[in-house]
Amino acid sequence: MLACGTGVELPRHCPPELLDQSWLAVARTSRVTNGALIRAAAPLSESAALDSGATMLTNDTTVTWDGREVRGRRVSRLGAIELSSTPVRPDPVQARHAVLDAVQSRGLDAVGWTKNGEALRRRLALAHRILGDPWPDVSEEALLARAEEWLDFDALAAGRGSDATSGLRGLLGWQESARFDEVDPETITVPSGSRIRVDYPEPDSDTFPVLAVKLQECFGWTDGPTVCDGQVRVVLHLLSPARRPLAVTDDLASFWANVYPTVRAENRGRYSKHPWPEDPMTAIPTKRTNRSL
């Protein structure tokens, strides 16, 4: 490589004394497909090369983050030619910048979202989509622009990972923080008493949250759950006792009146140990079998 950064190679039939040299003084080259071909050169000692290129000598410290740990290296160069590279310990400011640069370059996937962090981001995304400000925008573009406000740089730099939950919650104002678990709850209590986790849509999706629950646990429920201050109906995936899907609805009153009789007829023989009342509106919601009632 030349000091200017151009890749060069010796011609096939060059003088033997040039082949084993670490340094060459190159006087003339010609352009080829993958770089340049040396046409005139002479052997050069390392000391002579360093003396003649003294104005191009540099010493730089590079700090990078590979998603697991921050690494620093001190690199000496003559122009574009690397002379030496030794590991160094980055200081906290350098480590922070390395993590930030990597996340800005590679996107949010570089953060390595945990289930808790991803679930929180989905809840925040729905609040922003439906209710707007002051609920924060947590799209990739918005989070990258505000990365210094929510990323746990120390944890990421040390390779400990970060679930991002505390950082994302920190984007909320105090009023929104106090109301958030009511506006977009993590779980919903169904008529049987079970607390079931809500499956919120991905941040860039235009779909709505889902609650997968056994049909028998919803007896007597007509209104169904809502989120976002009542503006969004949660879509219910009503499951069999074997947790297989029986129906999908966001209108329980219509389901009980129009669909349930068919579902009951098709499944009460298959799941005879479980209640299938003719009138689901007056039946006791339960997650138990008939024997346990």
Coordinates of C-alpha atoms in Angstrom, one line a residue:
M1 CA 0.0 0.0 0.0
L2 CA 1.2 3.5 -0.8
A3 CA 1.1 6.2 1.9
C4 CA -1.7 7.8 0.0
G5 CA -3.9 4.7 0.5
T6 CA -3.7 3.2 -3.0
G7 CA -3.2 -0.5 -3.1
V8 CA -0.1 -1.5 -5.2
E9 CA 1.6 -4.7 -6.3
L10 CA 4.8 -5.6 -8.0
P11 CA 4.8 -6.8 -11.6
R12 CA 5.3 -10.5 -12.2
H13 CA 8.8 -10.1 -13.6
C14 CA 10.4 -7.6 -11.2
P15 CA 13.9 -7.5 -9.9
P16 CA 14.5 -10.2 -7.1
E17 CA 15.9 -7.6 -4.7
L18 CA 12.5 -5.9 -4.5
L19 CA 10.5 -9.0 -3.6
D20 CA 11.4 -9.3 0.1
Q21 CA 11.5 -5.7 1.0
S22 CA 9.2 -4.3 3.7
W23 CA 9.6 -0.8 2.3
L24 CA 10.0 0.6 -1.2
A25 CA 10.6 4.0 -2.5
V26 CA 8.1 4.0 -5.4
A27 CA 8.8 6.4 -8.3
R28 CA 6.2 5.4 -10.8
T29 CA 3.0 3.3 -11.0
S30 CA 0.4 2.5 -13.6
R31 CA -3.3 2.1 -12.9
V32 CA -4.7 -1.5 -13.1
T33 CA -8.2 -2.9 -12.3
N34 CA -7.7 -3.4 -8.6
G35 CA -5.2 -0.6 -7.7
A36 CA -1.8 0.1 -9.2
L37 CA 1.2 -1.7 -10.6
I38 CA 4.7 -0.6 -9.5
R39 CA 6.8 0.4 -12.6
A40 CA 9.8 2.0 -10.9
A41 CA 11.0 1.5 -7.3
A42 CA 14.0 1.0 -5.1
P43 CA 14.6 -0.7 -1.7
L44 CA 14.2 1.6 1.4
S45 CA 15.1 1.0 5.0
E46 CA 12.4 1.5 7.7
S47 CA 14.3 4.3 9.3
A48 CA 14.7 6.1 5.9
A49 CA 11.0 5.6 5.3
L50 CA 10.0 7.1 8.6
D51 CA 12.4 10.0 8.2
S52 CA 11.2 10.8 4.7
G53 CA 7.5 10.5 5.7
A54 CA 7.9 12.3 9.1
T55 CA 5.2 14.8 8.2
M56 CA 2.7 12.0 7.6
L57 CA 3.3 10.2 10.9
T58 CA 0.2 10.0 13.1
N59 CA -0.8 8.4 16.4
D60 CA -4.6 7.9 16.9
T61 CA -6.7 6.1 19.4
T62 CA -9.7 4.3 18.1
V63 CA -12.5 3.1 20.3
T64 CA -15.2 0.7 19.1
W65 CA -18.1 -1.2 20.5
D66 CA -19.0 -4.6 19.0
G67 CA -22.3 -5.1 20.9
R68 CA -20.6 -6.9 23.8
E69 CA -17.7 -4.8 24.9
V70 CA -15.8 -1.6 24.2
R71 CA -12.3 -2.0 22.8
G72 CA -9.6 0.7 22.3
R73 CA -6.5 0.6 20.2
R74 CA -3.7 3.1 19.7
V75 CA -2.6 3.0 16.0
S76 CA 0.5 4.5 14.5
R77 CA 0.5 5.3 10.8
L78 CA 2.6 6.7 8.1
G79 CA -0.1 8.2 5.9
A80 CA -2.5 5.3 5.3
I81 CA 0.1 2.7 6.2
E82 CA -0.4 1.1 9.6
L83 CA 2.8 0.8 11.5
S84 CA 1.6 -0.6 14.8
S85 CA -1.5 -1.2 16.8
T86 CA -1.7 -1.8 20.6
P87 CA -4.7 -2.2 22.9
V88 CA -5.5 0.6 25.3
R89 CA -8.2 1.0 27.9
P90 CA -10.8 3.5 26.9
D91 CA -11.9 6.2 29.3
P92 CA -15.7 6.4 30.2
V93 CA -16.3 9.3 27.7
Q94 CA -14.6 7.4 24.9
A95 CA -16.7 4.3 25.7
R96 CA -19.9 6.3 25.8
H97 CA -19.2 7.8 22.3
A98 CA -18.3 4.4 20.9
V99 CA -21.6 2.9 22.1
L100 CA -23.5 5.9 20.8
D101 CA -21.8 5.8 17.4
A102 CA -22.4 2.0 17.0
V103 CA -26.1 2.4 17.9
Q104 CA -26.5 5.3 15.5
S105 CA -24.8 3.4 12.7
R106 CA -26.4 -0.1 13.2
G107 CA -29.8 1.0 14.5
L108 CA -31.8 -0.1 17.6
D109 CA -31.1 -3.8 17.0
A110 CA -27.7 -3.1 18.4
V111 CA -29.2 -2.5 21.8
G112 CA -30.2 -6.1 22.2
W113 CA -33.7 -5.6 23.5
T114 CA -34.9 -7.8 26.3
K115 CA -38.5 -9.0 26.5
N116 CA -39.3 -6.4 29.1
G117 CA -37.7 -3.5 27.2
E118 CA -39.5 -4.5 23.9
A119 CA -42.8 -4.9 25.7
L120 CA -42.5 -1.4 27.2
R121 CA -41.6 0.1 23.9
R122 CA -44.7 -1.4 22.3
R123 CA -46.9 0.0 25.0
L124 CA -45.4 3.4 24.6
A125 CA -45.7 3.3 20.8
L126 CA -49.5 2.6 21.0
A127 CA -50.0 5.4 23.5
H128 CA -48.2 7.8 21.1
R129 CA -50.0 6.5 18.0
I130 CA -53.5 6.9 19.6
L131 CA -53.1 9.7 22.0
G132 CA -50.2 11.7 20.5
D133 CA -48.2 14.2 22.6
P134 CA -47.1 14.3 25.3
W135 CA -46.7 10.5 25.0
P136 CA -43.2 10.1 23.6
D137 CA -42.5 8.9 20.0
V138 CA -40.5 5.7 20.3
S139 CA -40.0 5.0 16.6
E140 CA -36.5 4.0 15.6
E141 CA -35.8 7.4 14.2
A142 CA -37.1 9.2 17.3
L143 CA -35.2 7.0 19.7
L144 CA -31.9 7.3 17.8
A145 CA -32.3 11.1 17.9
R146 CA -32.7 10.9 21.7
A147 CA -30.4 8.1 22.4
E148 CA -28.3 10.0 25.0
E149 CA -31.5 10.5 27.1
W150 CA -32.5 6.8 27.5
L151 CA -29.6 4.4 26.7
D152 CA -27.7 2.8 29.6
F153 CA -24.3 3.4 28.2
D154 CA -22.4 2.0 31.2
A155 CA -24.2 -1.3 31.1
L156 CA -23.8 -1.7 27.3
A157 CA -20.1 -0.7 27.3
A158 CA -19.5 -3.3 30.1
G159 CA -21.2 -6.0 28.1
R160 CA -23.9 -6.4 30.8
G161 CA -26.7 -5.6 28.3
S162 CA -29.7 -3.4 29.1
D163 CA -33.4 -4.0 29.0
A164 CA -33.9 -0.2 28.5
T165 CA -37.0 -0.1 30.7
S166 CA -35.8 2.6 33.1
G167 CA -34.4 4.7 30.2
L168 CA -37.7 4.5 28.2
R169 CA -39.8 5.3 31.3
G170 CA -37.5 8.3 31.8
L171 CA -38.9 9.8 28.6
L172 CA -42.2 10.2 30.3
G173 CA -43.2 13.4 32.1
W174 CA -44.2 12.8 35.7
Q175 CA -47.9 13.1 35.0
E176 CA -47.7 10.5 32.1
S177 CA -45.4 8.3 34.2
A178 CA -48.1 8.2 37.0
R179 CA -50.9 7.3 34.5
F180 CA -49.0 5.0 32.1
D181 CA -49.9 1.7 33.7
E182 CA -53.5 2.7 33.7
V183 CA -53.5 4.0 30.1
D184 CA -51.7 1.0 28.6
P185 CA -51.6 -1.7 31.3
E186 CA -49.1 -4.6 31.1
T187 CA -51.8 -7.1 32.2
I188 CA -55.6 -7.1 32.4
T189 CA -57.6 -8.9 35.0
V190 CA -60.4 -11.0 33.3
P191 CA -63.7 -12.1 35.0
S192 CA -62.2 -15.3 36.4
G193 CA -59.7 -13.3 38.3
S194 CA -56.7 -14.3 36.2
R195 CA -54.2 -11.5 35.3
I196 CA -53.2 -12.0 31.7
R197 CA -50.4 -10.2 29.8
V198 CA -51.5 -8.0 26.9
D199 CA -49.7 -8.5 23.6
Y200 CA -49.2 -5.0 22.2
P201 CA -48.4 -4.5 18.5
E202 CA -44.9 -3.8 17.2
P203 CA -44.0 -0.1 17.3
D204 CA -44.3 0.4 13.5
S205 CA -47.6 -1.5 13.3
D206 CA -51.1 -0.2 12.8
T207 CA -52.8 -3.2 14.4
F208 CA -54.2 -3.4 18.0
P209 CA -53.4 -5.2 21.2
V210 CA -54.4 -8.8 21.8
L211 CA -55.4 -10.6 24.9
A212 CA -55.3 -14.5 24.6
V213 CA -57.6 -16.0 27.2
K214 CA -59.6 -19.2 27.8
L215 CA -63.2 -18.7 26.7
Q216 CA -64.6 -20.0 30.1
E217 CA -62.7 -17.3 31.9
C218 CA -64.8 -14.6 30.1
F219 CA -68.4 -15.8 31.0
G220 CA -70.5 -12.8 31.8
W221 CA -68.1 -10.3 30.2
T222 CA -69.9 -8.0 27.7
D223 CA -67.9 -4.9 27.3
G224 CA -64.5 -6.4 27.0
P225 CA -61.2 -4.6 27.8
T226 CA -60.0 -1.3 26.4
V227 CA -56.7 0.7 26.6
C228 CA -55.6 4.2 25.7
D229 CA -58.2 5.9 27.9
G230 CA -60.9 3.7 26.4
Q231 CA -60.1 4.6 22.8
V232 CA -58.8 1.2 21.7
R233 CA -60.6 -2.1 22.1
V234 CA -58.4 -5.0 22.9
V235 CA -58.8 -7.9 20.5
L236 CA -59.7 -11.1 22.4
H237 CA -58.4 -14.4 21.2
L238 CA -60.7 -16.8 22.9
L239 CA -59.1 -20.1 23.5
S240 CA -60.2 -23.7 24.1
P241 CA -59.2 -25.5 27.3
A242 CA -56.2 -26.8 25.3
R243 CA -55.4 -23.2 24.5
R244 CA -56.2 -23.5 20.8
P245 CA -58.0 -20.6 19.2
L246 CA -61.8 -20.8 19.0
A247 CA -62.7 -17.2 18.0
V248 CA -61.3 -13.7 17.6
T249 CA -63.5 -10.7 18.6
D250 CA -63.4 -7.2 20.0
D251 CA -67.2 -7.3 20.5
L252 CA -68.1 -9.8 23.3
A253 CA -71.8 -9.0 23.4
S254 CA -72.1 -9.9 19.7
F255 CA -69.9 -13.0 20.2
W256 CA -72.1 -14.4 23.0
A257 CA -75.3 -13.8 21.1
N258 CA -74.3 -14.9 17.6
V259 CA -71.1 -17.0 17.6
Y260 CA -71.0 -18.8 21.0
P261 CA -73.8 -21.2 20.3
T262 CA -71.9 -22.7 17.3
V263 CA -68.6 -22.7 19.2
R264 CA -70.4 -24.5 22.1
A265 CA -72.0 -27.1 19.8
E266 CA -68.6 -27.9 18.2
N267 CA -66.5 -28.1 21.4
R268 CA -68.6 -29.3 24.4
G269 CA -68.2 -32.9 23.4
R270 CA -64.4 -32.5 22.8
Y271 CA -63.9 -30.7 26.0
S272 CA -66.6 -32.3 28.1
K273 CA -64.7 -31.8 31.4
H274 CA -65.1 -28.0 31.1
P275 CA -68.3 -25.9 31.4
W276 CA -70.2 -25.0 28.2
P277 CA -73.4 -23.3 29.6
E278 CA -76.3 -22.5 27.3
D279 CA -76.4 -19.0 28.8
P280 CA -72.8 -17.7 29.1
M281 CA -74.0 -14.3 30.4
T282 CA -75.2 -15.8 33.7
A283 CA -72.5 -18.5 34.1
I284 CA -69.6 -18.1 36.6
P285 CA -66.3 -17.3 34.8
T286 CA -63.7 -20.0 35.7
K287 CA -60.4 -21.5 34.7
R288 CA -61.4 -24.8 36.4
T289 CA -62.9 -28.0 35.2
N290 CA -66.5 -29.1 36.0
R291 CA -65.2 -31.4 38.8
S292 CA -63.4 -28.5 40.5
L293 CA -66.4 -26.2 40.5

